[in-house]
Amino acid sequence: MPKFFLNKRLIILLVSIMVLVALIGFSLKERNELTWMEKFVKDTVVFMQSIVHKPAQLVAGFFENVNDLRHTYEENKQLKAHLEQYVLLQSEVESLKKENERLRELLDKKESLRDFVAIQATVIGRNPDRWEETLIVNKGSQHGVKKDMAVITPQGLIGKVRSVSPFSATVQLLSANDRQNRISAFIQGDENVFGLIEGYDEEREALLLKRIPYDAKINEGQRVFTSGLGGIFPKGLFIGEVEEVVADEYGLTQIAYIKPAANFYDIDDVMIVKRKIEMSQEEEGQ
Amino acid sequence: MRRLLLPSFVTVMFLLESIIVQLFPDPLFDVYLLVPRILLILIVFITIFIGQTEGMTYGFIFGLLYDVAYTELLGAYAFAFSLVAYLIAKAINIFHKNAWTASFFAIVAIACVEWYAYAIQLVISGTTMPVQTFLQSRFLPTLFIHTIVILIVAYPLKQMLLKWYEKQDESSRV
């Protein structure tokens, strides 16, 4: 046996590289659940983090407040203008809602894909490594969070739950580069156009809505919502607005660049959305 | 009590890394992908001023915590941090142990770990970022900020580590 194979350090290094490769392979595998060890460590870290988070937030909040004060006047003017429109809109929504309910009763269809229950959660951390944009939130399977649920802020959809432990969950943002992350969506217009959100263009900071029929007519500024056809997301969560439409490489379908409505950087509170109609029910119905 | 000081300090810094990224988002974090590497700086300083065993232990334990709690890519940072601690422990024998060499090694370690993380992400196709973008928006800004931070904290950090370990040495000698 050559001498360097007897070198203890070299053998340790080789063994640890093998273990590293095996572990990375293990963690890249499609996993439905984390191991109990990971869950325990995550929950412990989240618990400690929520203690440290409070004072850190106070410090950060102070600088933010100063910044906010400078823009108060401008914002106030804008808000006043919005408020008048809002009253009109509200009365319209009320009447539409009532009409919708009445029609539903007539049809005997009580639940729709739109109905959801929201679980409020606070963001207490973010992946510092920043290769994969993930958030850590303080609600977990004990509060009813499950893998793949949609996560929204008041502005719109921001991502989905990637992994859950009893008291915390990891949220994968839409801006993450994950090809398995597909969301069924539609572009709202006279005729709704359906497609799939697949991937994120980092340079343009836009989501890619693919598989749009080649003859569909889409204008810039049209709004994009989740369609609820993917199985877990409810219908009608706002994603963003169309920025540009191009033909795909084969010219068979179109690709739309979607400017996401939610800001992926400044997130403090999120809602984890649970659809009222479960997957299984839907399958039975078909 | 003194024994607990260092572990709890490292733990708080470990937690702060994640919180910093979340709480101070704009405008710096928006334009550049700044990555806090406080933990790595601490590991380098612990290795140099306290010892190889301590450095590697802290590197492995907190690297593993980092993997499990944040990146969900098991083993990557546990391996990197302990290897960095080992190599630096070997390399420091040639140099004097002072705040300057420690700062130098900390900056080199950050650069190496950044490239290592980028390489791993490329291999597992976790990113499609071209090298140019990596250098401009991630590597250089991160290195720049850390160079400034390290030069400011190097001396106090060294004094602090030495002070925390002075008493222990005496008690173990007796």
Tab-separated table of C-alpha atoms in Angstrom:
chain	number	residue	atom	x	y	z
A	1	MET	CA	0.000	0.000	0.000
A	2	PRO	CA	1.443	3.413	-0.923
A	3	LYS	CA	2.612	5.390	2.020
A	4	PHE	CA	0.207	8.285	1.759
A	5	PHE	CA	-2.771	6.001	2.269
A	6	LEU	CA	-1.444	5.378	5.727
A	7	ASN	CA	-1.429	9.076	6.467
A	8	LYS	CA	-4.065	9.460	9.135
A	9	ARG	CA	-4.999	13.034	8.275
A	10	LEU	CA	-5.498	12.258	4.619
A	11	ILE	CA	-7.785	9.366	5.424
A	12	ILE	CA	-9.823	11.552	7.774
A	13	LEU	CA	-10.107	14.189	5.052
A	14	LEU	CA	-11.209	11.665	2.438
A	15	VAL	CA	-13.745	10.089	4.763
A	16	SER	CA	-15.189	13.482	5.680
A	17	ILE	CA	-15.482	14.447	2.002
A	18	MET	CA	-17.363	11.214	1.389
A	19	VAL	CA	-19.659	11.918	4.327
A	20	LEU	CA	-20.160	15.457	3.011
A	21	VAL	CA	-21.176	14.234	-0.439
A	22	ALA	CA	-23.515	11.655	1.079
A	23	LEU	CA	-25.127	14.246	3.344
A	24	ILE	CA	-25.594	16.731	0.513
A	25	GLY	CA	-27.134	13.992	-1.585
A	26	PHE	CA	-29.436	13.139	1.290
A	27	SER	CA	-30.563	16.735	1.774
A	28	LEU	CA	-31.154	17.300	-1.943
A	29	LYS	CA	-33.509	14.351	-2.131
A	30	GLU	CA	-37.173	15.243	-2.354
A	31	ARG	CA	-38.160	14.940	1.259
A	32	ASN	CA	-41.655	15.190	2.593
A	33	GLU	CA	-40.510	15.594	6.141
A	34	LEU	CA	-37.403	16.620	7.981
A	35	THR	CA	-35.739	14.165	10.320
A	36	TRP	CA	-36.617	14.581	13.995
A	37	MET	CA	-33.091	15.819	14.676
A	38	GLU	CA	-33.453	18.657	12.198
A	39	LYS	CA	-36.879	19.533	13.568
A	40	PHE	CA	-35.511	19.682	17.092
A	41	VAL	CA	-32.532	21.838	16.120
A	42	LYS	CA	-34.711	24.161	14.049
A	43	ASP	CA	-37.217	24.680	16.806
A	44	THR	CA	-34.483	25.341	19.337
A	45	VAL	CA	-32.790	27.862	17.069
A	46	VAL	CA	-36.110	29.547	16.319
A	47	PHE	CA	-36.922	29.756	20.012
A	48	MET	CA	-33.598	31.424	20.802
A	49	GLN	CA	-33.865	33.605	17.754
A	50	SER	CA	-37.228	34.970	18.798
A	51	ILE	CA	-35.605	36.121	22.044
A	52	VAL	CA	-32.753	37.915	20.274
A	53	HIS	CA	-35.065	39.168	17.547
A	54	LYS	CA	-37.047	41.571	19.746
A	55	PRO	CA	-34.227	43.945	20.778
A	56	ALA	CA	-32.699	43.745	17.291
A	57	GLN	CA	-36.037	44.695	15.807
A	58	LEU	CA	-36.300	47.692	18.115
A	59	VAL	CA	-32.963	49.019	16.914
A	60	ALA	CA	-33.793	48.439	13.269
A	61	GLY	CA	-37.273	49.843	13.806
A	62	PHE	CA	-35.876	53.135	15.052
A	63	PHE	CA	-33.974	53.804	11.835
A	64	GLU	CA	-36.951	52.750	9.802
A	65	ASN	CA	-39.197	55.134	11.710
A	66	VAL	CA	-36.896	58.051	11.015
A	67	ASN	CA	-36.980	57.150	7.359
A	68	ASP	CA	-40.769	56.859	7.406
A	69	LEU	CA	-41.222	60.288	8.976
A	70	ARG	CA	-39.506	61.931	6.053
A	71	HIS	CA	-42.060	60.595	3.597
A	72	THR	CA	-45.160	61.104	5.730
A	73	TYR	CA	-46.481	64.209	4.004
A	74	GLU	CA	-46.300	62.771	0.506
A	75	GLU	CA	-47.861	59.538	1.578
A	76	ASN	CA	-50.666	61.280	3.390
A	77	LYS	CA	-51.650	63.147	0.247
A	78	GLN	CA	-51.727	59.957	-1.757
A	79	LEU	CA	-53.688	58.092	0.866
A	80	LYS	CA	-56.368	60.774	1.012
A	81	ALA	CA	-56.871	60.458	-2.713
A	82	HIS	CA	-57.117	56.694	-2.402
A	83	LEU	CA	-59.577	56.898	0.432
A	84	GLU	CA	-62.307	58.460	-1.671
A	85	GLN	CA	-62.031	55.740	-4.256
A	86	TYR	CA	-61.999	53.171	-1.517
A	87	VAL	CA	-65.465	54.042	-0.203
A	88	LEU	CA	-66.968	53.578	-3.639
A	89	LEU	CA	-65.118	50.324	-4.116
A	90	GLN	CA	-66.221	48.986	-0.783
A	91	SER	CA	-69.907	49.453	-1.413
A	92	GLU	CA	-69.491	47.788	-4.766
A	93	VAL	CA	-67.658	44.847	-3.211
A	94	GLU	CA	-70.343	44.463	-0.568
A	95	SER	CA	-73.129	44.221	-3.090
A	96	LEU	CA	-71.152	41.841	-5.274
A	97	LYS	CA	-70.369	39.659	-2.306
A	98	LYS	CA	-74.010	39.413	-1.367
A	99	GLU	CA	-75.006	38.608	-4.885
A	100	ASN	CA	-72.297	35.968	-5.079
A	101	GLU	CA	-73.516	34.358	-1.883
A	102	ARG	CA	-77.104	34.318	-3.107
A	103	LEU	CA	-76.144	32.763	-6.412
A	104	ARG	CA	-74.026	30.182	-4.649
A	105	GLU	CA	-76.951	29.205	-2.483
A	106	LEU	CA	-79.084	28.816	-5.573
A	107	LEU	CA	-76.444	26.511	-7.039
A	108	ASP	CA	-75.972	24.712	-3.735
A	109	LYS	CA	-72.206	25.193	-4.027
A	110	LYS	CA	-70.937	26.279	-0.674
A	111	GLU	CA	-67.173	26.221	-0.944
A	112	SER	CA	-65.057	27.626	-3.681
A	113	LEU	CA	-61.383	27.391	-4.516
A	114	ARG	CA	-61.092	30.953	-3.336
A	115	ASP	CA	-61.904	30.244	0.299
A	116	PHE	CA	-58.961	30.021	2.600
A	117	VAL	CA	-57.948	30.236	6.224
A	118	ALA	CA	-54.948	32.393	6.996
A	119	ILE	CA	-52.430	31.602	9.720
A	120	GLN	CA	-50.614	34.731	10.919
A	121	ALA	CA	-46.884	34.300	11.348
A	122	THR	CA	-43.928	36.528	12.133
A	123	VAL	CA	-40.699	36.319	10.207
A	124	ILE	CA	-37.854	35.891	12.647
A	125	GLY	CA	-34.991	35.093	10.369
A	126	ARG	CA	-33.718	34.700	6.891
A	127	ASN	CA	-31.174	32.381	5.362
A	128	PRO	CA	-27.913	34.297	5.911
A	129	ASP	CA	-26.162	32.229	3.271
A	130	ARG	CA	-28.430	33.868	0.663
A	131	TRP	CA	-27.962	31.319	-2.057
A	132	GLU	CA	-31.441	30.145	-1.475
A	133	GLU	CA	-33.811	32.874	-0.408
A	134	THR	CA	-35.715	31.409	2.512
A	135	LEU	CA	-37.469	32.898	5.516
A	136	ILE	CA	-37.931	31.346	8.923
A	137	VAL	CA	-41.346	31.940	10.480
A	138	ASN	CA	-42.564	31.195	13.977
A	139	LYS	CA	-45.548	28.969	13.166
A	140	GLY	CA	-45.269	25.264	12.533
A	141	SER	CA	-47.169	22.020	12.248
A	142	GLN	CA	-48.636	22.570	15.734
A	143	HIS	CA	-50.464	25.591	14.312
A	144	GLY	CA	-51.650	23.748	11.235
A	145	VAL	CA	-48.933	24.663	8.766
A	146	LYS	CA	-48.190	22.026	6.164
A	147	LYS	CA	-45.591	21.664	3.450
A	148	ASP	CA	-46.276	23.477	0.146
A	149	MET	CA	-48.852	25.898	1.536
A	150	ALA	CA	-48.948	29.350	-0.034
A	151	VAL	CA	-47.439	32.266	1.866
A	152	ILE	CA	-48.682	35.813	1.280
A	153	THR	CA	-48.232	39.347	2.516
A	154	PRO	CA	-50.927	42.008	2.091
A	155	GLN	CA	-49.239	42.963	-1.200
A	156	GLY	CA	-49.375	39.514	-2.716
A	157	LEU	CA	-47.947	36.036	-2.949
A	158	ILE	CA	-44.368	35.666	-1.767
A	159	GLY	CA	-43.715	31.937	-1.734
A	160	LYS	CA	-44.541	28.570	-0.315
A	161	VAL	CA	-43.718	26.547	2.757
A	162	ARG	CA	-40.714	24.361	2.107
A	163	SER	CA	-40.339	22.494	5.341
A	164	VAL	CA	-42.170	22.344	8.641
A	165	SER	CA	-41.167	21.489	12.171
A	166	PRO	CA	-43.529	21.604	15.158
A	167	PHE	CA	-43.014	25.283	16.044
A	168	SER	CA	-41.433	26.805	12.964
A	169	ALA	CA	-41.485	26.643	9.221
A	170	THR	CA	-39.165	27.573	6.374
A	171	VAL	CA	-40.650	29.611	3.559
A	172	GLN	CA	-39.146	29.464	0.107
A	173	LEU	CA	-39.540	32.762	-1.723
A	174	LEU	CA	-40.722	32.973	-5.309
A	175	SER	CA	-37.347	34.453	-6.173
A	176	ALA	CA	-35.627	31.189	-5.255
A	177	ASN	CA	-34.149	29.293	-8.118
A	178	ASP	CA	-35.988	25.994	-7.906
A	179	ARG	CA	-37.259	24.260	-10.980
A	180	GLN	CA	-39.652	22.125	-9.007
A	181	ASN	CA	-41.370	25.259	-7.814
A	182	ARG	CA	-44.304	25.540	-10.197
A	183	ILE	CA	-47.398	27.591	-9.568
A	184	SER	CA	-50.486	27.424	-11.695
A	185	ALA	CA	-51.568	30.994	-12.472
A	186	PHE	CA	-53.787	32.987	-14.772
A	187	ILE	CA	-53.693	36.421	-16.342
A	188	GLN	CA	-56.853	38.337	-15.679
A	189	GLY	CA	-58.538	39.873	-18.686
A	190	ASP	CA	-61.644	39.623	-20.829
A	191	GLU	CA	-60.616	36.030	-21.286
A	192	ASN	CA	-58.460	34.526	-18.563
A	193	VAL	CA	-55.190	33.101	-19.850
A	194	PHE	CA	-53.659	30.243	-17.908
A	195	GLY	CA	-49.998	29.410	-17.506
A	196	LEU	CA	-47.393	28.136	-15.082
A	197	ILE	CA	-44.989	30.225	-13.054
A	198	GLU	CA	-41.635	28.543	-13.515
A	199	GLY	CA	-38.512	30.223	-12.306
A	200	TYR	CA	-37.272	33.709	-11.681
A	201	ASP	CA	-35.122	36.006	-13.771
A	202	GLU	CA	-32.606	37.437	-11.348
A	203	GLU	CA	-31.364	40.231	-13.581
A	204	ARG	CA	-34.819	41.554	-14.451
A	205	GLU	CA	-36.226	40.691	-11.023
A	206	ALA	CA	-39.250	39.179	-12.687
A	207	LEU	CA	-41.080	35.878	-12.474
A	208	LEU	CA	-41.465	33.784	-15.594
A	209	LEU	CA	-44.985	32.754	-16.533
A	210	LYS	CA	-44.548	30.001	-19.098
A	211	ARG	CA	-46.756	27.809	-21.257
A	212	ILE	CA	-49.121	30.551	-22.338
A	213	PRO	CA	-50.941	29.595	-25.567
A	214	TYR	CA	-49.246	31.233	-28.558
A	215	ASP	CA	-52.436	32.973	-29.738
A	216	ALA	CA	-53.375	34.504	-26.392
A	217	LYS	CA	-53.401	38.293	-26.441
A	218	ILE	CA	-51.760	39.776	-23.383
A	219	ASN	CA	-51.113	43.406	-22.605
A	220	GLU	CA	-48.603	44.933	-20.283
A	221	GLY	CA	-49.964	45.773	-16.873
A	222	GLN	CA	-52.509	42.966	-16.765
A	223	ARG	CA	-52.752	41.323	-13.383
A	224	VAL	CA	-51.730	37.773	-12.579
A	225	PHE	CA	-53.360	35.601	-9.922
A	226	THR	CA	-52.996	32.027	-8.738
A	227	SER	CA	-55.515	29.763	-10.412
A	228	GLY	CA	-55.935	27.223	-7.613
A	229	LEU	CA	-55.621	24.395	-10.124
A	230	GLY	CA	-52.281	23.231	-8.764
A	231	GLY	CA	-53.892	21.481	-5.828
A	232	ILE	CA	-52.737	23.308	-2.725
A	233	PHE	CA	-52.867	27.045	-3.388
A	234	PRO	CA	-56.247	28.756	-3.225
A	235	LYS	CA	-57.539	30.691	-6.203
A	236	GLY	CA	-57.139	34.421	-6.568
A	237	LEU	CA	-53.932	35.220	-4.687
A	238	PHE	CA	-52.346	38.232	-6.327
A	239	ILE	CA	-48.920	37.550	-7.816
A	240	GLY	CA	-48.037	40.581	-9.891
A	241	GLU	CA	-48.391	42.436	-13.147
A	242	VAL	CA	-47.293	41.541	-16.658
A	243	GLU	CA	-44.158	43.405	-17.666
A	244	GLU	CA	-43.369	41.975	-21.065
A	245	VAL	CA	-44.456	39.080	-23.249
A	246	VAL	CA	-42.069	37.202	-25.520
A	247	ALA	CA	-42.303	34.051	-27.622
A	248	ASP	CA	-40.473	31.037	-26.233
A	249	GLU	CA	-37.496	29.463	-27.976
A	250	TYR	CA	-39.612	27.212	-30.219
A	251	GLY	CA	-42.362	29.732	-30.883
A	252	LEU	CA	-45.038	27.322	-29.670
A	253	THR	CA	-45.942	29.147	-26.499
A	254	GLN	CA	-45.375	32.550	-24.965
A	255	ILE	CA	-43.488	33.581	-21.871
A	256	ALA	CA	-44.585	36.544	-19.791
A	257	TYR	CA	-42.300	38.402	-17.409
A	258	ILE	CA	-44.237	39.131	-14.249
A	259	LYS	CA	-43.230	41.921	-11.907
A	260	PRO	CA	-44.004	40.496	-8.461
A	261	ALA	CA	-46.345	42.634	-6.382
A	262	ALA	CA	-44.749	41.784	-3.055
A	263	ASN	CA	-41.385	43.077	-1.990
A	264	PHE	CA	-39.188	40.071	-1.302
A	265	TYR	CA	-36.771	41.950	0.923
A	266	ASP	CA	-38.696	43.871	3.517
A	267	ILE	CA	-40.922	41.203	5.028
A	268	ASP	CA	-41.907	41.227	8.701
A	269	ASP	CA	-45.261	39.510	8.905
A	270	VAL	CA	-46.721	36.916	6.616
A	271	MET	CA	-49.884	34.878	6.318
A	272	ILE	CA	-49.720	31.183	5.620
A	273	VAL	CA	-52.731	30.292	3.576
A	274	LYS	CA	-54.663	27.081	3.953
A	275	ARG	CA	-57.229	26.304	1.312
A	276	LYS	CA	-60.631	25.255	2.573
A	277	ILE	CA	-61.207	22.690	-0.128
A	278	GLU	CA	-58.710	19.918	0.481
A	279	MET	CA	-57.065	18.019	-2.327
A	280	SER	CA	-58.822	14.758	-1.570
A	281	GLN	CA	-62.257	16.312	-1.645
A	282	GLU	CA	-61.557	17.762	-5.013
A	283	GLU	CA	-60.487	14.425	-6.393
A	284	GLU	CA	-63.649	12.781	-5.096
A	285	GLY	CA	-65.683	15.450	-6.751
A	286	GLN	CA	-64.199	14.776	-10.131
B	1	MET	CA	-19.590	31.077	34.584
B	2	ARG	CA	-16.581	32.117	32.561
B	3	ARG	CA	-16.711	28.876	30.655
B	4	LEU	CA	-20.143	29.771	29.331
B	5	LEU	CA	-19.166	33.215	28.082
B	6	LEU	CA	-17.597	32.173	24.798
B	7	PRO	CA	-20.221	29.605	23.732
B	8	SER	CA	-23.063	32.001	24.457
B	9	PHE	CA	-21.298	34.840	22.634
B	10	VAL	CA	-20.809	32.664	19.556
B	11	THR	CA	-24.436	31.512	19.779
B	12	VAL	CA	-25.748	35.071	19.855
B	13	MET	CA	-23.588	35.966	16.846
B	14	PHE	CA	-24.832	32.872	15.053
B	15	LEU	CA	-28.431	33.978	15.625
B	16	LEU	CA	-27.650	37.580	14.700
B	17	GLU	CA	-26.409	36.550	11.255
B	18	SER	CA	-29.856	35.477	10.242
B	19	ILE	CA	-31.555	38.414	11.940
B	20	ILE	CA	-29.260	40.983	10.321
B	21	VAL	CA	-30.173	39.749	6.862
B	22	GLN	CA	-33.849	39.945	7.718
B	23	LEU	CA	-33.950	43.281	9.544
B	24	PHE	CA	-31.613	45.452	7.516
B	25	PRO	CA	-32.862	44.768	4.045
B	26	ASP	CA	-32.700	47.955	2.032
B	27	PRO	CA	-30.965	49.566	0.330
B	28	LEU	CA	-27.636	47.823	0.854
B	29	PHE	CA	-28.948	44.292	0.957
B	30	ASP	CA	-31.206	44.897	-1.996
B	31	VAL	CA	-28.550	45.982	-4.473
B	32	TYR	CA	-25.717	43.795	-3.269
B	33	LEU	CA	-25.978	40.277	-1.986
B	34	LEU	CA	-24.092	40.928	1.211
B	35	VAL	CA	-23.523	37.791	3.215
B	36	PRO	CA	-22.732	38.149	6.922
B	37	ARG	CA	-19.839	35.913	7.937
B	38	ILE	CA	-19.523	36.881	11.604
B	39	LEU	CA	-19.405	33.255	12.621
B	40	LEU	CA	-16.456	32.551	10.345
B	41	ILE	CA	-14.523	35.529	11.697
B	42	LEU	CA	-15.106	34.260	15.217
B	43	ILE	CA	-13.963	30.761	14.310
B	44	VAL	CA	-10.755	32.094	12.759
B	45	PHE	CA	-10.012	34.212	15.839
B	46	ILE	CA	-10.811	31.355	18.215
B	47	THR	CA	-8.501	29.050	16.272
B	48	ILE	CA	-5.654	31.533	16.371
B	49	PHE	CA	-5.922	32.895	19.900
B	50	ILE	CA	-7.368	29.961	21.797
B	51	GLY	CA	-6.439	26.782	19.993
B	52	GLN	CA	-6.936	24.387	17.124
B	53	THR	CA	-9.180	21.966	18.979
B	54	GLU	CA	-11.512	24.725	20.135
B	55	GLY	CA	-11.582	26.282	16.672
B	56	MET	CA	-12.425	23.017	14.960
B	57	THR	CA	-15.050	22.112	17.546
B	58	TYR	CA	-16.794	25.459	17.274
B	59	GLY	CA	-16.482	25.302	13.489
B	60	PHE	CA	-18.049	21.892	13.289
B	61	ILE	CA	-20.862	22.436	15.789
B	62	PHE	CA	-21.931	25.855	14.554
B	63	GLY	CA	-21.380	24.879	10.928
B	64	LEU	CA	-23.744	21.984	11.449
B	65	LEU	CA	-26.287	24.244	13.168
B	66	TYR	CA	-25.985	26.652	10.231
B	67	ASP	CA	-26.663	23.810	7.818
B	68	VAL	CA	-29.619	22.401	9.671
B	69	ALA	CA	-31.297	25.623	10.726
B	70	TYR	CA	-30.639	27.890	7.744
B	71	THR	CA	-29.495	26.346	4.485
B	72	GLU	CA	-30.974	22.821	4.767
B	73	LEU	CA	-27.965	21.564	2.871
B	74	LEU	CA	-26.479	19.261	5.463
B	75	GLY	CA	-22.745	19.078	5.985
B	76	ALA	CA	-21.665	21.880	3.665
B	77	TYR	CA	-20.722	24.492	6.247
B	78	ALA	CA	-19.845	22.001	8.984
B	79	PHE	CA	-17.141	20.681	6.667
B	80	ALA	CA	-16.017	24.108	5.462
B	81	PHE	CA	-15.765	25.729	8.889
B	82	SER	CA	-13.842	22.877	10.491
B	83	LEU	CA	-11.496	22.581	7.502
B	84	VAL	CA	-10.837	26.338	7.623
B	85	ALA	CA	-10.058	26.074	11.342
B	86	TYR	CA	-7.665	23.186	10.717
B	87	LEU	CA	-5.812	24.853	7.842
B	88	ILE	CA	-5.491	28.146	9.703
B	89	ALA	CA	-4.170	26.385	12.792
B	90	LYS	CA	-1.449	24.872	10.592
B	91	ALA	CA	-0.714	28.075	8.705
B	92	ILE	CA	-0.465	30.354	11.750
B	93	ASN	CA	2.615	28.475	12.951
B	94	ILE	CA	4.689	30.341	10.380
B	95	PHE	CA	3.392	33.753	11.428
B	96	HIS	CA	3.231	35.760	14.620
B	97	LYS	CA	-0.046	35.507	16.417
B	98	ASN	CA	-1.357	39.054	16.474
B	99	ALA	CA	-4.456	40.966	15.480
B	100	TRP	CA	-3.065	41.786	12.026
B	101	THR	CA	-2.337	38.234	10.956
B	102	ALA	CA	-5.663	37.129	12.407
B	103	SER	CA	-7.465	39.785	10.359
B	104	PHE	CA	-5.595	38.715	7.258
B	105	PHE	CA	-6.515	35.069	7.774
B	106	ALA	CA	-10.139	35.959	8.504
B	107	ILE	CA	-10.421	37.820	5.189
B	108	VAL	CA	-8.773	34.959	3.313
B	109	ALA	CA	-11.128	32.503	5.028
B	110	ILE	CA	-14.197	34.526	4.017
B	111	ALA	CA	-13.020	34.625	0.413
B	112	CYS	CA	-12.390	30.877	0.365
B	113	VAL	CA	-15.731	30.019	1.947
B	114	GLU	CA	-17.595	32.274	-0.492
B	115	TRP	CA	-16.002	30.518	-3.450
B	116	TYR	CA	-16.613	27.155	-1.849
B	117	ALA	CA	-20.319	27.940	-1.332
B	118	TYR	CA	-20.588	29.183	-4.914
B	119	ALA	CA	-18.929	26.018	-6.229
B	120	ILE	CA	-21.307	23.805	-4.264
B	121	GLN	CA	-24.336	25.726	-5.505
B	122	LEU	CA	-23.108	25.377	-9.087
B	123	VAL	CA	-22.543	21.646	-8.669
B	124	ILE	CA	-26.003	20.992	-7.245
B	125	SER	CA	-27.440	23.510	-9.765
B	126	GLY	CA	-28.888	25.598	-6.980
B	127	THR	CA	-27.953	28.742	-8.862
B	128	THR	CA	-27.411	29.875	-12.426
B	129	MET	CA	-25.473	32.975	-11.452
B	130	PRO	CA	-22.597	33.690	-13.843
B	131	VAL	CA	-19.126	34.257	-12.400
B	132	GLN	CA	-19.236	37.920	-13.403
B	133	THR	CA	-22.405	38.584	-11.404
B	134	PHE	CA	-21.073	36.567	-8.494
B	135	LEU	CA	-17.954	38.710	-8.337
B	136	GLN	CA	-19.721	42.039	-8.748
B	137	SER	CA	-22.810	41.716	-6.626
B	138	ARG	CA	-21.762	39.149	-4.051
B	139	PHE	CA	-18.088	38.380	-3.628
B	140	LEU	CA	-16.437	41.798	-3.768
B	141	PRO	CA	-19.037	43.763	-1.754
B	142	THR	CA	-19.069	41.061	0.925
B	143	LEU	CA	-15.302	41.027	1.104
B	144	PHE	CA	-15.135	44.810	1.214
B	145	ILE	CA	-17.616	45.191	4.065
B	146	HIS	CA	-15.969	42.430	6.046
B	147	THR	CA	-12.517	43.898	5.593
B	148	ILE	CA	-13.729	47.123	7.192
B	149	VAL	CA	-15.567	45.314	9.970
B	150	ILE	CA	-12.624	43.029	10.726
B	151	LEU	CA	-10.145	45.899	10.901
B	152	ILE	CA	-12.404	47.630	13.425
B	153	VAL	CA	-13.159	44.649	15.648
B	154	ALA	CA	-9.897	42.697	15.349
B	155	TYR	CA	-8.069	44.181	18.310
B	156	PRO	CA	-10.999	44.288	20.782
B	157	LEU	CA	-12.009	40.784	19.757
B	158	LYS	CA	-8.496	39.473	20.346
B	159	GLN	CA	-8.321	41.109	23.775
B	160	MET	CA	-11.717	39.728	24.674
B	161	LEU	CA	-10.891	36.162	23.667
B	162	LEU	CA	-7.573	36.275	25.513
B	163	LYS	CA	-9.227	37.672	28.618
B	164	TRP	CA	-11.954	35.042	28.643
B	165	TYR	CA	-9.412	32.305	28.321
B	166	GLU	CA	-6.786	33.600	30.718
B	167	LYS	CA	-8.558	32.448	33.842
B	168	GLN	CA	-9.363	29.047	32.437
B	169	ASP	CA	-5.746	28.427	31.558
B	170	GLU	CA	-4.708	29.254	35.086
B	171	SER	CA	-7.323	27.015	36.602
B	172	SER	CA	-6.390	24.122	34.333
B	173	ARG	CA	-2.713	24.545	35.089
B	174	VAL	CA	-3.175	24.342	38.810
